[in-house]
Amino acid sequence: MNRTPTVEARGWTRDLLEAVVYPLTSNARLAIAGFVTAVTYVVLVLSTFPQFSFQLLTRNPADIGYAVSTLTREVYLGTGWIGLGLVALYAILTGIAVTNSVTLVRRARHRGASTVVGVLPGMLAAGCASCGAGVLGALGFVGAMAMLPFDGNLLRAGGIFLLLFFLGRAGDPRTCTIGGDP
């Protein structure tokens, strides 16, 4: 069947909306998405200045709130509202992607090991995409972010577009066909 680009775009948009709304369909899924979002945000913010984070948290792990709030302020001062919004959106989309991936893995487990093996790389890809700009800081390339155009906001935006693209391709994980009929 030949589908026109307009029909395909409408289908992708509908699938994206279904994927984004899926974690809101139960309290357990919402809790998973919220937890993953919070952890992702903390990791992304702490990875902006890894030496500061490491020194502060090895001295007293209870200072994590101080570290997150201080580094959130630093992200805002360095990249403005746009950069801070991109970090927050990254975290939210990662929470959604991981929640959807958990559902896909559960569905795949009922079908066999080969489909689980097919879903796991996608789950890892969502996790890697969420790290995006934070990976450079975690690897010790903090200065690399400053050298990137728009202070790394372009890299963050690229990761967000990739997450949106793949969420739109997958759609609602309850109706996604993995290795056959739903």
mmCIF file with all atom_site columns, C-alpha atoms in Angstrom:
data_model
loop_
_atom_site.group_PDB
_atom_site.id
_atom_site.type_symbol
_atom_site.label_atom_id
_atom_site.label_alt_id
_atom_site.label_comp_id
_atom_site.label_asym_id
_atom_site.label_entity_id
_atom_site.label_seq_id
_atom_site.pdbx_PDB_ins_code
_atom_site.Cartn_x
_atom_site.Cartn_y
_atom_site.Cartn_z
_atom_site.occupancy
_atom_site.B_iso_or_equiv
_atom_site.pdbx_formal_charge
_atom_site.auth_seq_id
_atom_site.auth_comp_id
_atom_site.auth_asym_id
_atom_site.auth_atom_id
_atom_site.pdbx_PDB_model_num
ATOM 1   C CA . MET A 1 1   ? 0.000  0.000   0.000  1.00 0.00 ? 1   MET A CA 1
ATOM 2   C CA . ASN A 1 2   ? 1.419  3.379   -1.000 1.00 0.00 ? 2   ASN A CA 1
ATOM 3   C CA . ARG A 1 3   ? 1.033  5.946   1.728  1.00 0.00 ? 3   ARG A CA 1
ATOM 4   C CA . THR A 1 4   ? 1.538  9.601   1.000  1.00 0.00 ? 4   THR A CA 1
ATOM 5   C CA . PRO A 1 5   ? 4.028  11.558  3.126  1.00 0.00 ? 5   PRO A CA 1
ATOM 6   C CA . THR A 1 6   ? 1.152  13.508  4.720  1.00 0.00 ? 6   THR A CA 1
ATOM 7   C CA . VAL A 1 7   ? -0.595 10.299  5.810  1.00 0.00 ? 7   VAL A CA 1
ATOM 8   C CA . GLU A 1 8   ? 2.674  8.919   7.155  1.00 0.00 ? 8   GLU A CA 1
ATOM 9   C CA . ALA A 1 9   ? 3.368  12.152  9.071  1.00 0.00 ? 9   ALA A CA 1
ATOM 10  C CA . ARG A 1 10  ? -0.102 12.047  10.626 1.00 0.00 ? 10  ARG A CA 1
ATOM 11  C CA . GLY A 1 11  ? 0.468  8.401   11.579 1.00 0.00 ? 11  GLY A CA 1
ATOM 12  C CA . TRP A 1 12  ? 3.849  9.189   13.112 1.00 0.00 ? 12  TRP A CA 1
ATOM 13  C CA . THR A 1 13  ? 2.398  12.135  15.048 1.00 0.00 ? 13  THR A CA 1
ATOM 14  C CA . ARG A 1 14  ? -0.442 9.966   16.355 1.00 0.00 ? 14  ARG A CA 1
ATOM 15  C CA . ASP A 1 15  ? 2.032  7.233   17.344 1.00 0.00 ? 15  ASP A CA 1
ATOM 16  C CA . LEU A 1 16  ? 4.248  9.787   19.083 1.00 0.00 ? 16  LEU A CA 1
ATOM 17  C CA . LEU A 1 17  ? 1.295  11.090  21.059 1.00 0.00 ? 17  LEU A CA 1
ATOM 18  C CA . GLU A 1 18  ? 0.317  7.541   22.036 1.00 0.00 ? 18  GLU A CA 1
ATOM 19  C CA . ALA A 1 19  ? 3.883  6.778   23.141 1.00 0.00 ? 19  ALA A CA 1
ATOM 20  C CA . VAL A 1 20  ? 4.126  9.960   25.220 1.00 0.00 ? 20  VAL A CA 1
ATOM 21  C CA . VAL A 1 21  ? 0.712  9.403   26.852 1.00 0.00 ? 21  VAL A CA 1
ATOM 22  C CA . TYR A 1 22  ? 1.316  5.699   27.604 1.00 0.00 ? 22  TYR A CA 1
ATOM 23  C CA . PRO A 1 23  ? 3.074  6.239   30.989 1.00 0.00 ? 23  PRO A CA 1
ATOM 24  C CA . LEU A 1 24  ? -0.016 8.159   32.172 1.00 0.00 ? 24  LEU A CA 1
ATOM 25  C CA . THR A 1 25  ? -2.244 5.092   31.768 1.00 0.00 ? 25  THR A CA 1
ATOM 26  C CA . SER A 1 26  ? -1.439 3.610   35.186 1.00 0.00 ? 26  SER A CA 1
ATOM 27  C CA . ASN A 1 27  ? 0.024  4.722   38.484 1.00 0.00 ? 27  ASN A CA 1
ATOM 28  C CA . ALA A 1 28  ? 2.820  2.123   38.282 1.00 0.00 ? 28  ALA A CA 1
ATOM 29  C CA . ARG A 1 29  ? 3.922  3.298   34.824 1.00 0.00 ? 29  ARG A CA 1
ATOM 30  C CA . LEU A 1 30  ? 3.756  6.915   35.951 1.00 0.00 ? 30  LEU A CA 1
ATOM 31  C CA . ALA A 1 31  ? 5.897  6.063   38.983 1.00 0.00 ? 31  ALA A CA 1
ATOM 32  C CA . ILE A 1 32  ? 8.486  4.325   36.794 1.00 0.00 ? 32  ILE A CA 1
ATOM 33  C CA . ALA A 1 33  ? 8.571  7.259   34.361 1.00 0.00 ? 33  ALA A CA 1
ATOM 34  C CA . GLY A 1 34  ? 8.855  9.766   37.224 1.00 0.00 ? 34  GLY A CA 1
ATOM 35  C CA . PHE A 1 35  ? 11.652 7.828   38.921 1.00 0.00 ? 35  PHE A CA 1
ATOM 36  C CA . VAL A 1 36  ? 13.648 7.402   35.696 1.00 0.00 ? 36  VAL A CA 1
ATOM 37  C CA . THR A 1 37  ? 13.092 11.076  34.845 1.00 0.00 ? 37  THR A CA 1
ATOM 38  C CA . ALA A 1 38  ? 14.386 12.192  38.251 1.00 0.00 ? 38  ALA A CA 1
ATOM 39  C CA . VAL A 1 39  ? 17.423 9.895   38.122 1.00 0.00 ? 39  VAL A CA 1
ATOM 40  C CA . THR A 1 40  ? 18.226 10.982  34.565 1.00 0.00 ? 40  THR A CA 1
ATOM 41  C CA . TYR A 1 41  ? 17.981 14.662  35.489 1.00 0.00 ? 41  TYR A CA 1
ATOM 42  C CA . VAL A 1 42  ? 20.272 14.170  38.491 1.00 0.00 ? 42  VAL A CA 1
ATOM 43  C CA . VAL A 1 43  ? 22.821 12.244  36.395 1.00 0.00 ? 43  VAL A CA 1
ATOM 44  C CA . LEU A 1 44  ? 22.755 14.821  33.601 1.00 0.00 ? 44  LEU A CA 1
ATOM 45  C CA . VAL A 1 45  ? 23.153 17.754  35.987 1.00 0.00 ? 45  VAL A CA 1
ATOM 46  C CA . LEU A 1 46  ? 25.861 16.063  38.079 1.00 0.00 ? 46  LEU A CA 1
ATOM 47  C CA . SER A 1 47  ? 27.781 15.152  34.913 1.00 0.00 ? 47  SER A CA 1
ATOM 48  C CA . THR A 1 48  ? 28.068 18.820  33.895 1.00 0.00 ? 48  THR A CA 1
ATOM 49  C CA . PHE A 1 49  ? 30.824 19.275  36.508 1.00 0.00 ? 49  PHE A CA 1
ATOM 50  C CA . PRO A 1 50  ? 31.947 15.749  37.391 1.00 0.00 ? 50  PRO A CA 1
ATOM 51  C CA . GLN A 1 51  ? 34.917 16.742  39.566 1.00 0.00 ? 51  GLN A CA 1
ATOM 52  C CA . PHE A 1 52  ? 32.766 19.011  41.740 1.00 0.00 ? 52  PHE A CA 1
ATOM 53  C CA . SER A 1 53  ? 30.090 16.322  41.990 1.00 0.00 ? 53  SER A CA 1
ATOM 54  C CA . PHE A 1 54  ? 32.603 13.592  42.819 1.00 0.00 ? 54  PHE A CA 1
ATOM 55  C CA . GLN A 1 55  ? 34.383 15.638  45.499 1.00 0.00 ? 55  GLN A CA 1
ATOM 56  C CA . LEU A 1 56  ? 31.163 16.824  47.116 1.00 0.00 ? 56  LEU A CA 1
ATOM 57  C CA . LEU A 1 57  ? 29.432 13.459  47.120 1.00 0.00 ? 57  LEU A CA 1
ATOM 58  C CA . THR A 1 58  ? 32.442 11.440  48.294 1.00 0.00 ? 58  THR A CA 1
ATOM 59  C CA . ARG A 1 59  ? 32.790 13.802  51.232 1.00 0.00 ? 59  ARG A CA 1
ATOM 60  C CA . ASN A 1 60  ? 29.100 13.529  52.179 1.00 0.00 ? 60  ASN A CA 1
ATOM 61  C CA . PRO A 1 61  ? 26.547 11.714  49.970 1.00 0.00 ? 61  PRO A CA 1
ATOM 62  C CA . ALA A 1 62  ? 23.744 13.564  51.792 1.00 0.00 ? 62  ALA A CA 1
ATOM 63  C CA . ASP A 1 63  ? 24.849 16.719  49.939 1.00 0.00 ? 63  ASP A CA 1
ATOM 64  C CA . ILE A 1 64  ? 23.255 15.465  46.717 1.00 0.00 ? 64  ILE A CA 1
ATOM 65  C CA . GLY A 1 65  ? 20.438 18.017  47.029 1.00 0.00 ? 65  GLY A CA 1
ATOM 66  C CA . TYR A 1 66  ? 22.951 20.835  47.343 1.00 0.00 ? 66  TYR A CA 1
ATOM 67  C CA . ALA A 1 67  ? 24.952 19.478  44.383 1.00 0.00 ? 67  ALA A CA 1
ATOM 68  C CA . VAL A 1 68  ? 21.882 19.187  42.151 1.00 0.00 ? 68  VAL A CA 1
ATOM 69  C CA . SER A 1 69  ? 20.570 22.628  43.029 1.00 0.00 ? 69  SER A CA 1
ATOM 70  C CA . THR A 1 70  ? 23.989 24.258  42.598 1.00 0.00 ? 70  THR A CA 1
ATOM 71  C CA . LEU A 1 71  ? 24.650 22.562  39.284 1.00 0.00 ? 71  LEU A CA 1
ATOM 72  C CA . THR A 1 72  ? 21.113 23.292  38.052 1.00 0.00 ? 72  THR A CA 1
ATOM 73  C CA . ARG A 1 73  ? 21.905 26.946  38.672 1.00 0.00 ? 73  ARG A CA 1
ATOM 74  C CA . GLU A 1 74  ? 25.201 26.545  36.807 1.00 0.00 ? 74  GLU A CA 1
ATOM 75  C CA . VAL A 1 75  ? 23.446 24.948  33.833 1.00 0.00 ? 75  VAL A CA 1
ATOM 76  C CA . TYR A 1 76  ? 21.036 27.879  33.793 1.00 0.00 ? 76  TYR A CA 1
ATOM 77  C CA . LEU A 1 77  ? 23.860 30.434  34.057 1.00 0.00 ? 77  LEU A CA 1
ATOM 78  C CA . GLY A 1 78  ? 25.848 28.674  31.337 1.00 0.00 ? 78  GLY A CA 1
ATOM 79  C CA . THR A 1 79  ? 23.149 27.903  28.796 1.00 0.00 ? 79  THR A CA 1
ATOM 80  C CA . GLY A 1 80  ? 20.098 29.868  29.932 1.00 0.00 ? 80  GLY A CA 1
ATOM 81  C CA . TRP A 1 81  ? 16.497 28.738  30.044 1.00 0.00 ? 81  TRP A CA 1
ATOM 82  C CA . ILE A 1 82  ? 16.864 26.949  26.744 1.00 0.00 ? 82  ILE A CA 1
ATOM 83  C CA . GLY A 1 83  ? 19.679 24.721  28.008 1.00 0.00 ? 83  GLY A CA 1
ATOM 84  C CA . LEU A 1 84  ? 17.909 23.992  31.278 1.00 0.00 ? 84  LEU A CA 1
ATOM 85  C CA . GLY A 1 85  ? 14.686 23.219  29.410 1.00 0.00 ? 85  GLY A CA 1
ATOM 86  C CA . LEU A 1 86  ? 16.522 20.873  27.058 1.00 0.00 ? 86  LEU A CA 1
ATOM 87  C CA . VAL A 1 87  ? 18.051 18.990  30.003 1.00 0.00 ? 87  VAL A CA 1
ATOM 88  C CA . ALA A 1 88  ? 14.616 18.683  31.630 1.00 0.00 ? 88  ALA A CA 1
ATOM 89  C CA . LEU A 1 89  ? 12.997 17.567  28.352 1.00 0.00 ? 89  LEU A CA 1
ATOM 90  C CA . TYR A 1 90  ? 15.784 15.008  27.862 1.00 0.00 ? 90  TYR A CA 1
ATOM 91  C CA . ALA A 1 91  ? 15.034 13.598  31.301 1.00 0.00 ? 91  ALA A CA 1
ATOM 92  C CA . ILE A 1 92  ? 11.271 13.470  30.697 1.00 0.00 ? 92  ILE A CA 1
ATOM 93  C CA . LEU A 1 93  ? 11.621 11.765  27.316 1.00 0.00 ? 93  LEU A CA 1
ATOM 94  C CA . THR A 1 94  ? 14.048 9.257   28.797 1.00 0.00 ? 94  THR A CA 1
ATOM 95  C CA . GLY A 1 95  ? 11.524 8.413   31.507 1.00 0.00 ? 95  GLY A CA 1
ATOM 96  C CA . ILE A 1 96  ? 8.897  7.850   28.830 1.00 0.00 ? 96  ILE A CA 1
ATOM 97  C CA . ALA A 1 97  ? 11.231 5.791   26.628 1.00 0.00 ? 97  ALA A CA 1
ATOM 98  C CA . VAL A 1 98  ? 12.346 3.545   29.495 1.00 0.00 ? 98  VAL A CA 1
ATOM 99  C CA . THR A 1 99  ? 8.755  3.015   30.659 1.00 0.00 ? 99  THR A CA 1
ATOM 100 C CA . ASN A 1 100 ? 7.715  2.044   27.142 1.00 0.00 ? 100 ASN A CA 1
ATOM 101 C CA . SER A 1 101 ? 10.774 -0.203  26.791 1.00 0.00 ? 101 SER A CA 1
ATOM 102 C CA . VAL A 1 102 ? 9.927  -2.028  30.032 1.00 0.00 ? 102 VAL A CA 1
ATOM 103 C CA . THR A 1 103 ? 6.505  -2.808  28.586 1.00 0.00 ? 103 THR A CA 1
ATOM 104 C CA . LEU A 1 104 ? 8.048  -4.005  25.331 1.00 0.00 ? 104 LEU A CA 1
ATOM 105 C CA . VAL A 1 105 ? 10.475 -6.271  27.228 1.00 0.00 ? 105 VAL A CA 1
ATOM 106 C CA . ARG A 1 106 ? 7.604  -7.736  29.278 1.00 0.00 ? 106 ARG A CA 1
ATOM 107 C CA . ARG A 1 107 ? 5.628  -8.413  26.101 1.00 0.00 ? 107 ARG A CA 1
ATOM 108 C CA . ALA A 1 108 ? 8.678  -9.877  24.375 1.00 0.00 ? 108 ALA A CA 1
ATOM 109 C CA . ARG A 1 109 ? 9.373  -12.225 27.285 1.00 0.00 ? 109 ARG A CA 1
ATOM 110 C CA . HIS A 1 110 ? 6.060  -13.926 26.607 1.00 0.00 ? 110 HIS A CA 1
ATOM 111 C CA . ARG A 1 111 ? 7.034  -14.480 22.986 1.00 0.00 ? 111 ARG A CA 1
ATOM 112 C CA . GLY A 1 112 ? 10.535 -15.851 23.450 1.00 0.00 ? 112 GLY A CA 1
ATOM 113 C CA . ALA A 1 113 ? 14.154 -14.982 23.998 1.00 0.00 ? 113 ALA A CA 1
ATOM 114 C CA . SER A 1 114 ? 14.771 -13.851 20.429 1.00 0.00 ? 114 SER A CA 1
ATOM 115 C CA . THR A 1 115 ? 12.289 -10.975 20.706 1.00 0.00 ? 115 THR A CA 1
ATOM 116 C CA . VAL A 1 116 ? 13.735 -9.894  24.077 1.00 0.00 ? 116 VAL A CA 1
ATOM 117 C CA . VAL A 1 117 ? 17.142 -9.720  22.385 1.00 0.00 ? 117 VAL A CA 1
ATOM 118 C CA . GLY A 1 118 ? 15.540 -7.506  19.720 1.00 0.00 ? 118 GLY A CA 1
ATOM 119 C CA . VAL A 1 119 ? 14.045 -5.082  22.266 1.00 0.00 ? 119 VAL A CA 1
ATOM 120 C CA . LEU A 1 120 ? 17.046 -4.703  24.592 1.00 0.00 ? 120 LEU A CA 1
ATOM 121 C CA . PRO A 1 121 ? 19.244 -2.764  22.126 1.00 0.00 ? 121 PRO A CA 1
ATOM 122 C CA . GLY A 1 122 ? 16.433 -0.232  21.711 1.00 0.00 ? 122 GLY A CA 1
ATOM 123 C CA . MET A 1 123 ? 16.200 0.164   25.474 1.00 0.00 ? 123 MET A CA 1
ATOM 124 C CA . LEU A 1 124 ? 19.952 0.712   25.677 1.00 0.00 ? 124 LEU A CA 1
ATOM 125 C CA . ALA A 1 125 ? 19.807 3.190   22.791 1.00 0.00 ? 125 ALA A CA 1
ATOM 126 C CA . ALA A 1 126 ? 17.178 5.227   24.635 1.00 0.00 ? 126 ALA A CA 1
ATOM 127 C CA . GLY A 1 127 ? 19.406 5.255   27.694 1.00 0.00 ? 127 GLY A CA 1
ATOM 128 C CA . CYS A 1 128 ? 22.445 6.312   25.674 1.00 0.00 ? 128 CYS A CA 1
ATOM 129 C CA . ALA A 1 129 ? 20.505 9.041   23.920 1.00 0.00 ? 129 ALA A CA 1
ATOM 130 C CA . SER A 1 130 ? 19.419 10.389  27.271 1.00 0.00 ? 130 SER A CA 1
ATOM 131 C CA . CYS A 1 131 ? 23.016 10.773  28.374 1.00 0.00 ? 131 CYS A CA 1
ATOM 132 C CA . GLY A 1 132 ? 23.935 12.691  25.242 1.00 0.00 ? 132 GLY A CA 1
ATOM 133 C CA . ALA A 1 133 ? 25.701 15.818  26.366 1.00 0.00 ? 133 ALA A CA 1
ATOM 134 C CA . GLY A 1 134 ? 26.266 14.456  29.858 1.00 0.00 ? 134 GLY A CA 1
ATOM 135 C CA . VAL A 1 135 ? 28.526 11.685  28.598 1.00 0.00 ? 135 VAL A CA 1
ATOM 136 C CA . LEU A 1 136 ? 31.187 14.192  27.547 1.00 0.00 ? 136 LEU A CA 1
ATOM 137 C CA . GLY A 1 137 ? 31.321 15.651  31.059 1.00 0.00 ? 137 GLY A CA 1
ATOM 138 C CA . ALA A 1 138 ? 31.348 12.225  32.689 1.00 0.00 ? 138 ALA A CA 1
ATOM 139 C CA . LEU A 1 139 ? 34.292 11.190  30.530 1.00 0.00 ? 139 LEU A CA 1
ATOM 140 C CA . GLY A 1 140 ? 36.253 14.258  31.575 1.00 0.00 ? 140 GLY A CA 1
ATOM 141 C CA . PHE A 1 141 ? 35.606 16.342  28.473 1.00 0.00 ? 141 PHE A CA 1
ATOM 142 C CA . VAL A 1 142 ? 33.865 19.185  30.302 1.00 0.00 ? 142 VAL A CA 1
ATOM 143 C CA . GLY A 1 143 ? 35.602 21.758  28.112 1.00 0.00 ? 143 GLY A CA 1
ATOM 144 C CA . ALA A 1 144 ? 34.271 19.990  25.018 1.00 0.00 ? 144 ALA A CA 1
ATOM 145 C CA . MET A 1 145 ? 30.750 21.142  25.875 1.00 0.00 ? 145 MET A CA 1
ATOM 146 C CA . ALA A 1 146 ? 31.918 24.751  25.949 1.00 0.00 ? 146 ALA A CA 1
ATOM 147 C CA . MET A 1 147 ? 33.516 24.324  22.533 1.00 0.00 ? 147 MET A CA 1
ATOM 148 C CA . LEU A 1 148 ? 30.343 22.938  20.953 1.00 0.00 ? 148 LEU A CA 1
ATOM 149 C CA . PRO A 1 149 ? 28.057 25.358  19.142 1.00 0.00 ? 149 PRO A CA 1
ATOM 150 C CA . PHE A 1 150 ? 25.446 26.915  21.415 1.00 0.00 ? 150 PHE A CA 1
ATOM 151 C CA . ASP A 1 151 ? 27.178 25.481  24.533 1.00 0.00 ? 151 ASP A CA 1
ATOM 152 C CA . GLY A 1 152 ? 26.061 21.941  23.729 1.00 0.00 ? 152 GLY A CA 1
ATOM 153 C CA . ASN A 1 153 ? 22.404 22.860  23.288 1.00 0.00 ? 153 ASN A CA 1
ATOM 154 C CA . LEU A 1 154 ? 22.569 21.681  19.683 1.00 0.00 ? 154 LEU A CA 1
ATOM 155 C CA . LEU A 1 155 ? 23.760 18.247  20.841 1.00 0.00 ? 155 LEU A CA 1
ATOM 156 C CA . ARG A 1 156 ? 20.972 18.107  23.422 1.00 0.00 ? 156 ARG A CA 1
ATOM 157 C CA . ALA A 1 157 ? 18.382 19.133  20.822 1.00 0.00 ? 157 ALA A CA 1
ATOM 158 C CA . GLY A 1 158 ? 19.686 16.451  18.464 1.00 0.00 ? 158 GLY A CA 1
ATOM 159 C CA . GLY A 1 159 ? 19.288 13.802  21.143 1.00 0.00 ? 159 GLY A CA 1
ATOM 160 C CA . ILE A 1 160 ? 15.763 15.010  21.875 1.00 0.00 ? 160 ILE A CA 1
ATOM 161 C CA . PHE A 1 161 ? 14.835 14.801  18.190 1.00 0.00 ? 161 PHE A CA 1
ATOM 162 C CA . LEU A 1 162 ? 16.214 11.251  18.047 1.00 0.00 ? 162 LEU A CA 1
ATOM 163 C CA . LEU A 1 163 ? 14.189 10.228  21.099 1.00 0.00 ? 163 LEU A CA 1
ATOM 164 C CA . LEU A 1 164 ? 11.056 11.812  19.619 1.00 0.00 ? 164 LEU A CA 1
ATOM 165 C CA . PHE A 1 165 ? 11.671 10.073  16.296 1.00 0.00 ? 165 PHE A CA 1
ATOM 166 C CA . PHE A 1 166 ? 12.043 6.636   17.864 1.00 0.00 ? 166 PHE A CA 1
ATOM 167 C CA . LEU A 1 167 ? 9.096  7.151   20.232 1.00 0.00 ? 167 LEU A CA 1
ATOM 168 C CA . GLY A 1 168 ? 6.985  8.112   17.202 1.00 0.00 ? 168 GLY A CA 1
ATOM 169 C CA . ARG A 1 169 ? 8.127  5.022   15.338 1.00 0.00 ? 169 ARG A CA 1
ATOM 170 C CA . ALA A 1 170 ? 7.295  2.711   18.234 1.00 0.00 ? 170 ALA A CA 1
ATOM 171 C CA . GLY A 1 171 ? 4.003  4.276   19.301 1.00 0.00 ? 171 GLY A CA 1
ATOM 172 C CA . ASP A 1 172 ? 1.973  2.710   22.102 1.00 0.00 ? 172 ASP A CA 1
ATOM 173 C CA . PRO A 1 173 ? 3.974  -0.299  23.352 1.00 0.00 ? 173 PRO A CA 1
ATOM 174 C CA . ARG A 1 174 ? 0.742  -2.236  23.980 1.00 0.00 ? 174 ARG A CA 1
ATOM 175 C CA . THR A 1 175 ? 0.009  -2.222  20.251 1.00 0.00 ? 175 THR A CA 1
ATOM 176 C CA . CYS A 1 176 ? 3.568  -2.322  18.920 1.00 0.00 ? 176 CYS A CA 1
ATOM 177 C CA . THR A 1 177 ? 4.162  -5.495  16.965 1.00 0.00 ? 177 THR A CA 1
ATOM 178 C CA . ILE A 1 178 ? 7.300  -7.277  18.058 1.00 0.00 ? 178 ILE A CA 1
ATOM 179 C CA . GLY A 1 179 ? 8.162  -10.127 15.781 1.00 0.00 ? 179 GLY A CA 1
ATOM 180 C CA . GLY A 1 180 ? 4.620  -10.700 14.601 1.00 0.00 ? 180 GLY A CA 1
ATOM 181 C CA . ASP A 1 181 ? 1.026  -9.957  15.450 1.00 0.00 ? 181 ASP A CA 1
ATOM 182 C CA . PRO A 1 182 ? 0.146  -7.981  18.600 1.00 0.00 ? 182 PRO A CA 1
#
